[in-house]
PDB file of C-alpha atoms and ligand atoms in Angstrom:
ATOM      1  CA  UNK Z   1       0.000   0.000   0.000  1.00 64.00           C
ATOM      2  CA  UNK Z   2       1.206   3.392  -0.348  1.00 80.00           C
ATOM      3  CA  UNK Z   3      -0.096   6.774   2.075  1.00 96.00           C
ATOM      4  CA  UNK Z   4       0.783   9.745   3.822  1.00 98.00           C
ATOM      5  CA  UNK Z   5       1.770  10.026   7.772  1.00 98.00           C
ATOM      6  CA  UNK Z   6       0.201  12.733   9.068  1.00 98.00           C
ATOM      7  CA  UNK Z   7       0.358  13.822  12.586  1.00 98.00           C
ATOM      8  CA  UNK Z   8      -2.044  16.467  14.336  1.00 98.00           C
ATOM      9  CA  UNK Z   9       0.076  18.577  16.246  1.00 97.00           C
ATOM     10  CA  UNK Z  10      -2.642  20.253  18.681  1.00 97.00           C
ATOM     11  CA  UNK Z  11      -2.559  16.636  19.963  1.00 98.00           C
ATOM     12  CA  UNK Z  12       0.570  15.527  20.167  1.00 98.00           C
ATOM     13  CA  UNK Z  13       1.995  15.386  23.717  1.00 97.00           C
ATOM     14  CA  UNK Z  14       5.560  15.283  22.388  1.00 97.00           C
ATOM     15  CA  UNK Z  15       5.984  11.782  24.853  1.00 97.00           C
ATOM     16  CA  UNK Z  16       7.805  10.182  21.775  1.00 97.00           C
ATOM     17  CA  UNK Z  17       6.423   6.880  22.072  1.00 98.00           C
ATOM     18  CA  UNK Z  18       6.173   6.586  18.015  1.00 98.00           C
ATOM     19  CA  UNK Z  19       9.809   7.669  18.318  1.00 98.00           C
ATOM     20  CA  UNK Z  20      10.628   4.525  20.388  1.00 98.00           C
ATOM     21  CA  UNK Z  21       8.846   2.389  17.543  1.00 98.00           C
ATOM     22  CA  UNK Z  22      10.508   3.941  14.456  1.00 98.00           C
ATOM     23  CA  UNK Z  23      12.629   6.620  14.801  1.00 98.00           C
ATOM     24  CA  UNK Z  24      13.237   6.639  11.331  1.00 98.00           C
ATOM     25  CA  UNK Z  25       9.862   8.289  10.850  1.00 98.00           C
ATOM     26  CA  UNK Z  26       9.551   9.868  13.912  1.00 98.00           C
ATOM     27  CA  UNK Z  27      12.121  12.722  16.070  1.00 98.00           C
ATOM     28  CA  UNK Z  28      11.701  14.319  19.115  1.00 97.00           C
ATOM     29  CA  UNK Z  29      14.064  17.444  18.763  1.00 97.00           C
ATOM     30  CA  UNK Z  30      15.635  18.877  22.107  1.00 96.00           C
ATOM     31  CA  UNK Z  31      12.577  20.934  22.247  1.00 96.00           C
ATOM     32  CA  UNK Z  32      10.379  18.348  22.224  1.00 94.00           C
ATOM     33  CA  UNK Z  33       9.315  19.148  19.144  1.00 95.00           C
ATOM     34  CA  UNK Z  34       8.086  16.330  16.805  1.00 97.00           C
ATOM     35  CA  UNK Z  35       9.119  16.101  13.402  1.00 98.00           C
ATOM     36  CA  UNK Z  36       8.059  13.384  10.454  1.00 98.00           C
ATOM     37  CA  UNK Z  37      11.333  12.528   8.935  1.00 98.00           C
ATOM     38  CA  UNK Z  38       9.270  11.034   6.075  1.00 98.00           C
ATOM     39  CA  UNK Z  39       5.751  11.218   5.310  1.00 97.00           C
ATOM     40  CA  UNK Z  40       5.811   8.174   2.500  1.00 98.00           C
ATOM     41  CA  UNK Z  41       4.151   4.692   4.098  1.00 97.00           C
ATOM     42  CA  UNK Z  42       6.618   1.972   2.271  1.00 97.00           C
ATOM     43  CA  UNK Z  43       5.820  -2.050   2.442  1.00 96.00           C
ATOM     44  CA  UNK Z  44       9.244  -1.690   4.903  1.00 96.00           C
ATOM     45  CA  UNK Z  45       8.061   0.468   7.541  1.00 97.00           C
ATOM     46  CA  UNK Z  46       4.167   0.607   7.309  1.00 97.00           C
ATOM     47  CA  UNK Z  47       4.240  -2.184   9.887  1.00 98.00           C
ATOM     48  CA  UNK Z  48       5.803   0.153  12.465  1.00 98.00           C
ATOM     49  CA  UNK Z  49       3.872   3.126  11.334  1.00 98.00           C
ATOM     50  CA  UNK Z  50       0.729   1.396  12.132  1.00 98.00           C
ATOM     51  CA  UNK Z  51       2.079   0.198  15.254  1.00 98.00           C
ATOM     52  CA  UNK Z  52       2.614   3.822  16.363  1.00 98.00           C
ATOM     53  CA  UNK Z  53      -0.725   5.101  15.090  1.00 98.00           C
ATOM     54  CA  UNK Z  54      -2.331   2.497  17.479  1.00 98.00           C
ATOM     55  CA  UNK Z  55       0.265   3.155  20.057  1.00 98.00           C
ATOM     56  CA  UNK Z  56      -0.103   6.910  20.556  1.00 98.00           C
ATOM     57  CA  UNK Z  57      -2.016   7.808  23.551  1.00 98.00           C
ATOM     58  CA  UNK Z  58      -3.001  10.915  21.859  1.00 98.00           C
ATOM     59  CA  UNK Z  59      -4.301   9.585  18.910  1.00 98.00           C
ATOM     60  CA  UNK Z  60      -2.360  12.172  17.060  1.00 98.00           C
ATOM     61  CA  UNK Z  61      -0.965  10.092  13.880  1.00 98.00           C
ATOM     62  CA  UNK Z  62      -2.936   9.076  11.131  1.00 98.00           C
ATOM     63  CA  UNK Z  63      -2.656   7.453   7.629  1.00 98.00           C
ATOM     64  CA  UNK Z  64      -4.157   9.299   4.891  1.00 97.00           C
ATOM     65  CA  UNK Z  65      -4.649   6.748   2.185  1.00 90.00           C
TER      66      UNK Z  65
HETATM   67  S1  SF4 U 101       3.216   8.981  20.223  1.00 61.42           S
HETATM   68 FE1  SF4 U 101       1.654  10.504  19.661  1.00 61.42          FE
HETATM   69  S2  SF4 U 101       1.661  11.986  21.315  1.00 61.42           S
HETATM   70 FE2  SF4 U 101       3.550  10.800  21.450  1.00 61.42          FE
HETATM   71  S3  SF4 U 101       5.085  11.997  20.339  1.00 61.42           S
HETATM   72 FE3  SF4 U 101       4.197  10.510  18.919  1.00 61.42          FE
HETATM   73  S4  SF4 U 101       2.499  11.599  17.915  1.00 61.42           S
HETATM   74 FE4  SF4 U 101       3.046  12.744  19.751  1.00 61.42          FE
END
């Protein structure tokens, strides 16, 4: 499948818990600012990105098919 992380920002708690699932997608910066390092859902990481979108206690990331 192919799609689009998106993240809502005016939920986002900045607790980086889709950063400790794949922080190849996901950053906490020393500001505890969160930044999508890549927005493309691959066949290689959409496992993980999924994980994280159920994961997040916020509810902030979606999948925009
Ligand atoms: S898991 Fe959710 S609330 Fe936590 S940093 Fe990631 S997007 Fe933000």
């Amino acid at each position: 499948m192919s799609g689009k992380v998106e993240v809502d920002f005016e939920l986002c708690e900045a607790n980086g818990v889709c950063m400790g699932i794949i922080p190849e997608v996901f950053d906490l910066d020393d500001e505890d600012y969160l930044h999508v390092l890549t927005h493309e859902v691959t066949p290689e990481n959409e496992s993980q990105i999924r994980e994280a979108v159920r994961q997040c206690p916020r509810q902030a990331i979606s999948i925009r098919e």
